[in-house]
XYZ file of N, CA, C and O in Angstrom:
476
model
N -34.825 72.257 -120.020
C -34.430 72.232 -118.644
C -33.117 72.997 -118.516
O -32.167 72.750 -119.229
N -33.065 73.912 -117.593
C -31.886 74.756 -117.404
C -30.843 74.010 -116.575
O -31.185 73.265 -115.669
N -29.595 74.245 -116.912
C -28.529 73.618 -116.145
C -28.205 74.502 -114.963
O -28.208 75.731 -115.079
N -27.957 73.895 -113.820
C -27.645 74.694 -112.637
C -26.297 75.392 -112.834
O -25.409 74.885 -113.502
N -26.175 76.581 -112.251
C -24.905 77.301 -112.392
C -23.786 76.510 -111.708
O -24.010 75.874 -110.693
N -22.619 76.552 -112.322
C -21.488 75.833 -111.726
C -20.975 76.636 -110.539
O -20.984 77.859 -110.554
N -20.551 75.919 -109.494
C -20.047 76.635 -108.324
C -18.775 77.403 -108.703
O -17.995 76.975 -109.548
N -18.600 78.522 -108.069
C -17.403 79.329 -108.337
C -16.176 78.545 -107.890
O -16.182 77.893 -106.853
N -15.172 78.602 -108.704
C -13.936 77.889 -108.371
C -13.281 78.559 -107.174
O -13.233 79.785 -107.085
N -12.842 77.736 -106.265
C -12.150 78.270 -105.085
C -10.821 78.856 -105.539
O -10.169 78.319 -106.435
N -10.443 79.967 -104.939
C -9.153 80.533 -105.342
C -8.024 79.554 -105.022
O -8.038 78.892 -103.997
N -7.107 79.466 -105.946
C -5.979 78.549 -105.760
C -5.080 79.068 -104.643
O -4.870 80.266 -104.512
N -4.593 78.141 -103.863
C -3.650 78.519 -102.807
C -2.373 79.011 -103.477
O -1.972 78.499 -104.512
N -1.748 80.024 -102.909
C -0.518 80.513 -103.534
C 0.541 79.417 -103.553
O 0.726 78.708 -102.580
N 1.185 79.285 -104.687
C 2.219 78.262 -104.820
C 3.529 78.817 -104.289
O 3.899 79.940 -104.568
N 4.196 77.990 -103.534
C 5.480 78.384 -102.975
C 6.565 77.979 -103.960
O 6.648 76.814 -104.344
N 7.359 78.935 -104.359
C 8.468 78.656 -105.259
C 9.699 78.384 -104.398
O 10.431 79.296 -104.027
N 9.875 77.114 -104.057
C 10.960 76.713 -103.157
C 12.318 77.114 -103.727
O 13.184 77.604 -103.009
N 12.499 76.949 -105.025
C 13.796 77.276 -105.637
C 14.120 78.762 -105.475
O 15.252 79.120 -105.140
N 13.151 79.631 -105.699
C 13.396 81.076 -105.561
C 13.672 81.451 -104.115
O 14.562 82.254 -103.840
N 12.907 80.880 -103.194
C 13.132 81.177 -101.780
C 14.474 80.641 -101.310
O 15.177 81.291 -100.535
N 14.850 79.455 -101.788
C 16.152 78.898 -101.428
C 17.271 79.775 -101.986
O 18.292 79.984 -101.325
N 17.090 80.324 -103.181
C 18.093 81.219 -103.771
C 18.215 82.498 -102.941
O 19.326 82.998 -102.727
N 17.086 83.014 -102.459
C 17.106 84.199 -101.583
C 17.875 83.897 -100.302
O 18.691 84.689 -99.849
N 17.575 82.752 -99.724
C 18.249 82.352 -98.490
C 19.745 82.182 -98.731
O 20.569 82.634 -97.938
N 20.099 81.559 -99.836
C 21.508 81.349 -100.192
C 22.236 82.690 -100.277
O 23.332 82.846 -99.739
N 21.630 83.662 -100.945
C 22.239 84.989 -101.087
C 22.438 85.641 -99.725
O 23.505 86.203 -99.443
N 21.427 85.558 -98.873
C 21.533 86.141 -97.531
C 22.600 85.431 -96.703
O 23.363 86.073 -95.970
N 22.671 84.116 -96.836
C 23.660 83.341 -96.077
C 25.086 83.657 -96.545
O 25.995 83.795 -95.725
N 25.274 83.809 -97.836
C 26.594 84.166 -98.368
C 27.032 85.519 -97.809
O 28.178 85.683 -97.388
N 26.116 86.481 -97.800
C 26.442 87.816 -97.279
C 26.797 87.749 -95.796
O 27.768 88.376 -95.353
N 26.039 86.990 -95.037
C 26.309 86.870 -93.598
C 27.612 86.110 -93.356
O 28.395 86.480 -92.476
N 27.859 85.066 -94.117
C 29.059 84.259 -93.929
C 30.324 85.070 -94.183
O 31.365 84.808 -93.558
N 30.250 86.047 -95.047
C 31.425 86.887 -95.343
C 31.948 87.567 -94.077
O 33.145 87.812 -93.951
N 31.064 87.838 -93.137
C 31.473 88.461 -91.870
C 32.378 87.534 -91.047
O 33.125 87.994 -90.192
N 32.267 86.243 -91.295
C 33.016 85.255 -90.508
C 34.216 84.683 -91.266
O 34.857 83.759 -90.791
N 34.497 85.255 -92.418
C 35.595 84.722 -93.224
C 36.932 85.088 -92.606
O 37.212 86.245 -92.334
N 37.734 84.083 -92.383
C 39.094 84.252 -91.883
C 39.998 83.435 -92.791
O 39.757 82.247 -93.004
N 40.992 84.075 -93.324
C 41.942 83.356 -94.180
C 43.003 82.788 -93.247
O 43.760 83.538 -92.639
N 43.047 81.481 -93.073
C 44.022 80.906 -92.137
C 45.450 81.347 -92.474
O 45.882 81.277 -93.622
N 46.131 81.819 -91.473
C 47.491 82.345 -91.657
C 48.415 81.304 -92.298
O 49.210 81.627 -93.179
N 48.318 80.070 -91.865
C 49.152 79.007 -92.416
C 48.924 78.880 -93.921
O 49.871 78.700 -94.695
N 47.665 78.988 -94.334
C 47.334 78.893 -95.758
C 47.894 80.101 -96.520
O 48.459 79.955 -97.603
N 47.738 81.284 -95.955
C 48.293 82.489 -96.593
C 49.811 82.394 -96.717
O 50.373 82.696 -97.764
N 50.451 81.987 -95.631
C 51.918 81.901 -95.631
C 52.441 80.914 -96.679
O 53.549 81.069 -97.180
N 51.627 79.908 -96.989
C 52.020 78.907 -97.975
C 51.489 79.202 -99.383
O 51.712 78.423 -100.304
N 50.763 80.328 -99.519
C 50.242 80.715 -100.831
C 49.084 79.869 -101.319
O 48.824 79.774 -102.514
N 48.357 79.248 -100.397
C 47.247 78.378 -100.772
C 46.000 79.193 -101.071
O 45.597 80.067 -100.301
N 45.369 78.885 -102.180
C 44.131 79.524 -102.605
C 43.177 78.440 -103.092
O 43.579 77.298 -103.292
N 41.947 78.822 -103.317
C 41.008 77.879 -103.906
C 39.567 78.246 -103.643
O 39.261 79.200 -102.931
N 38.700 77.480 -104.265
C 37.252 77.662 -104.140
C 36.673 76.411 -103.492
O 36.920 75.296 -103.962
N 35.912 76.624 -102.437
C 35.232 75.532 -101.739
C 33.747 75.623 -102.072
O 33.171 76.710 -102.044
N 33.124 74.515 -102.402
C 31.669 74.445 -102.570
C 31.123 73.716 -101.350
O 31.417 72.540 -101.146
N 30.382 74.434 -100.533
C 29.777 73.860 -99.336
C 28.326 73.526 -99.642
O 27.590 74.359 -100.181
N 27.916 72.312 -99.318
C 26.517 71.892 -99.484
C 25.862 71.900 -98.110
O 26.305 71.226 -97.184
N 24.816 72.697 -97.974
C 24.071 72.831 -96.725
C 22.663 72.311 -96.950
O 21.975 72.766 -97.864
N 22.255 71.346 -96.149
C 20.892 70.825 -96.206
C 20.197 71.190 -94.899
O 20.755 71.006 -93.813
N 19.000 71.729 -95.045
C 18.182 72.138 -93.902
C 16.978 71.207 -93.825
O 16.296 70.980 -94.828
N 16.725 70.676 -92.636
C 15.581 69.801 -92.434
C 14.299 70.588 -92.225
O 14.321 71.817 -92.082
N 13.171 69.905 -92.172
C 11.893 70.579 -91.991
C 11.801 71.360 -90.673
O 11.030 72.306 -90.552
N 12.637 70.989 -89.701
C 12.623 71.686 -88.415
C 13.502 72.945 -88.431
O 13.615 73.648 -87.430
N 14.150 73.235 -89.583
C 14.988 74.419 -89.697
C 16.420 74.212 -89.237
O 17.233 75.126 -89.309
N 16.736 73.010 -88.773
C 18.094 72.711 -88.305
C 18.924 72.139 -89.455
O 18.387 71.612 -90.434
N 20.230 72.240 -89.307
C 21.138 71.667 -90.295
C 20.978 70.148 -90.268
O 21.154 69.522 -89.233
N 20.641 69.568 -91.403
C 20.605 68.111 -91.472
C 21.901 67.584 -92.080
O 22.271 66.438 -91.863
N 22.600 68.452 -92.817
C 23.890 68.066 -93.392
C 24.659 69.329 -93.756
O 24.095 70.266 -94.307
N 25.936 69.324 -93.442
C 26.835 70.410 -93.824
C 28.142 69.742 -94.222
O 28.790 69.102 -93.394
N 28.492 69.852 -95.511
C 29.682 69.148 -95.980
C 30.328 69.903 -97.135
O 29.705 70.760 -97.758
N 31.566 69.559 -97.373
C 32.291 70.099 -98.518
C 31.892 69.261 -99.733
O 32.146 68.054 -99.777
N 31.237 69.886 -100.695
C 30.857 69.186 -101.922
C 32.033 69.126 -102.887
O 32.210 68.148 -103.600
N 32.827 70.204 -102.909
C 34.045 70.248 -103.722
C 35.064 71.079 -102.963
O 34.814 72.234 -102.643
N 36.176 70.476 -102.661
C 37.178 71.142 -101.845
C 38.294 71.779 -102.645
O 38.377 71.637 -103.870
N 39.163 72.454 -101.914
C 40.304 73.135 -102.504
C 41.522 72.231 -102.620
O 42.467 72.563 -103.319
N 41.498 71.135 -101.878
C 42.688 70.303 -101.772
C 43.488 70.642 -100.520
O 44.484 70.003 -100.225
N 43.031 71.680 -99.811
C 43.682 72.103 -98.566
C 42.647 72.021 -97.449
O 41.728 72.835 -97.373
N 42.811 71.062 -96.580
C 41.849 70.825 -95.510
C 41.586 72.075 -94.664
O 40.454 72.339 -94.273
N 42.625 72.841 -94.418
C 42.485 74.022 -93.568
C 41.522 75.050 -94.191
O 40.737 75.681 -93.488
N 41.549 75.204 -95.516
C 40.625 76.118 -96.193
C 39.214 75.538 -96.214
O 38.230 76.259 -95.970
N 39.117 74.237 -96.484
C 37.802 73.593 -96.506
C 37.125 73.687 -95.139
O 35.930 73.999 -95.044
N 37.879 73.451 -94.072
C 37.312 73.520 -92.719
C 36.909 74.949 -92.363
O 35.890 75.168 -91.699
N 37.678 75.923 -92.801
C 37.326 77.324 -92.539
C 36.016 77.683 -93.235
O 35.183 78.389 -92.674
N 35.815 77.188 -94.447
C 34.569 77.452 -95.168
C 33.371 76.870 -94.406
O 32.330 77.529 -94.270
N 33.518 75.659 -93.896
C 32.434 75.043 -93.112
C 32.149 75.865 -91.859
O 30.980 76.090 -91.497
N 33.193 76.326 -91.206
C 33.021 77.118 -89.985
C 32.304 78.434 -90.276
O 31.480 78.893 -89.486
N 32.613 79.049 -91.405
C 31.929 80.291 -91.804
C 30.421 80.074 -91.892
O 29.642 80.867 -91.368
N 30.036 79.008 -92.554
C 28.612 78.727 -92.755
C 27.954 78.377 -91.426
O 26.861 78.860 -91.111
N 28.623 77.566 -90.613
C 28.097 77.213 -89.282
C 27.841 78.469 -88.451
O 26.845 78.567 -87.752
N 28.754 79.426 -88.522
C 28.623 80.662 -87.748
C 27.527 81.567 -88.291
O 26.848 82.258 -87.530
N 27.357 81.587 -89.603
C 26.380 82.481 -90.227
C 24.939 81.972 -90.130
O 23.992 82.764 -90.119
N 24.787 80.666 -90.043
C 23.439 80.066 -90.017
C 22.503 80.683 -88.979
O 21.391 81.074 -89.321
N 22.904 80.795 -87.712
C 21.966 81.325 -86.718
C 21.597 82.792 -86.959
O 20.581 83.262 -86.467
N 22.407 83.493 -87.729
C 22.161 84.909 -87.993
C 21.318 85.136 -89.244
O 20.962 86.275 -89.546
N 21.034 84.080 -89.994
C 20.335 84.191 -91.270
C 18.954 83.544 -91.155
O 18.851 82.329 -90.991
N 17.933 84.360 -91.242
C 16.558 83.857 -91.096
C 16.147 83.041 -92.327
O 16.405 83.437 -93.462
N 15.516 81.925 -92.057
C 14.956 81.104 -93.127
C 13.651 81.764 -93.561
O 12.809 82.095 -92.711
N 13.453 81.995 -94.869
C 12.213 82.615 -95.329
C 10.985 81.832 -94.867
O 11.007 80.603 -94.802
N 9.951 82.562 -94.565
C 8.697 81.970 -94.066
C 8.221 80.809 -94.945
O 7.820 79.764 -94.446
N 8.288 80.970 -96.250
C 7.807 79.943 -97.180
C 8.629 78.666 -97.175
O 8.190 77.648 -97.703
N 9.828 78.707 -96.589
C 10.665 77.503 -96.524
C 10.568 76.793 -95.187
O 11.084 75.695 -95.035
N 9.913 77.420 -94.235
C 9.799 76.793 -92.917
C 8.921 75.553 -93.022
O 7.845 75.579 -93.585
N 9.453 74.465 -92.497
C 8.740 73.190 -92.577
C 9.047 72.410 -93.844
O 8.527 71.328 -94.044
N 9.882 72.983 -94.700
C 10.220 72.349 -95.970
C 11.717 72.029 -95.982
O 12.531 72.919 -95.770
N 12.091 70.775 -96.223
C 13.527 70.486 -96.341
C 14.056 71.056 -97.661
O 13.373 71.018 -98.678
N 15.249 71.609 -97.613
C 15.859 72.145 -98.829
C 17.370 72.145 -98.663
O 17.887 71.963 -97.565
N 18.079 72.356 -99.765
C 19.536 72.441 -99.699
C 20.018 73.556 -100.615
O 19.339 73.931 -101.577
N 21.183 74.088 -100.272
C 21.815 75.132 -101.071
C 23.307 74.840 -101.155
O 23.886 74.250 -100.254
N 23.900 75.246 -102.250
C 25.346 75.159 -102.431
C 25.911 76.566 -102.279
O 25.401 77.514 -102.882
N 26.951 76.676 -101.488
C 27.526 77.976 -101.169
C 29.004 77.977 -101.559
O 29.781 77.186 -101.037
N 29.378 78.878 -102.465
C 30.798 78.966 -102.825
C 31.549 79.857 -101.834
O 31.035 80.877 -101.375
N 32.758 79.457 -101.495
C 33.642 80.264 -100.654
C 34.983 80.306 -101.379
O 35.571 79.260 -101.650
N 35.429 81.506 -101.704
C 36.668 81.668 -102.455
C 37.747 82.244 -101.554
O 37.540 83.272 -100.906
N 38.862 81.565 -101.537
C 40.031 82.048 -100.820
C 41.051 82.473 -101.877
O 41.559 81.650 -102.626
N 41.298 83.775 -101.942
C 42.218 84.327 -102.931
C 43.168 85.297 -102.228
O 42.721 86.195 -101.491
N 44.431 85.145 -102.488
C 45.430 86.044 -101.888
C 45.328 87.456 -102.478
O 45.813 88.414 -101.888
N 44.661 87.596 -103.611
C 44.448 88.909 -104.220
C 43.299 89.672 -103.571
O 43.099 90.840 -103.840
N 42.516 88.979 -102.755
C 41.389 89.604 -102.052
C 41.953 90.559 -100.997
O 42.799 90.159 -100.186
N 41.515 91.821 -100.969
C 42.068 92.764 -100.002
C 41.838 92.362 -98.546
O 42.554 92.801 -97.653
N 40.853 91.502 -98.282
C 40.569 91.065 -96.921
C 41.344 89.815 -96.538
O 41.173 89.297 -95.441
N 42.201 89.330 -97.428
C 42.920 88.076 -97.170
C 43.892 88.220 -96.028
O 44.434 89.221 -95.738
């Protein structure tokens, strides 16, 4: 008795690599945020520098579900400026198609250095 042929396997749906897409979005957001970088004069005058790590969480609806300083500089004025940069850049940075409807988060470094020519 012959065995019936097995049905052809359905092609697998393409897998979305959320980590890679989030990394792409992070890179685009960093580039856009640079346009909004302002070194607060008070901080410059006092010689304050540092690196801020901003944690941005995006909900499934594409809106910010959380925006906070994950690691600050110790200078509130620099930390707040970093948050403002990201807030301003968000509407200008498209979320990749594969991330729409998917909650995700990215960490964004913002460096304030007096040696930076744009300081």
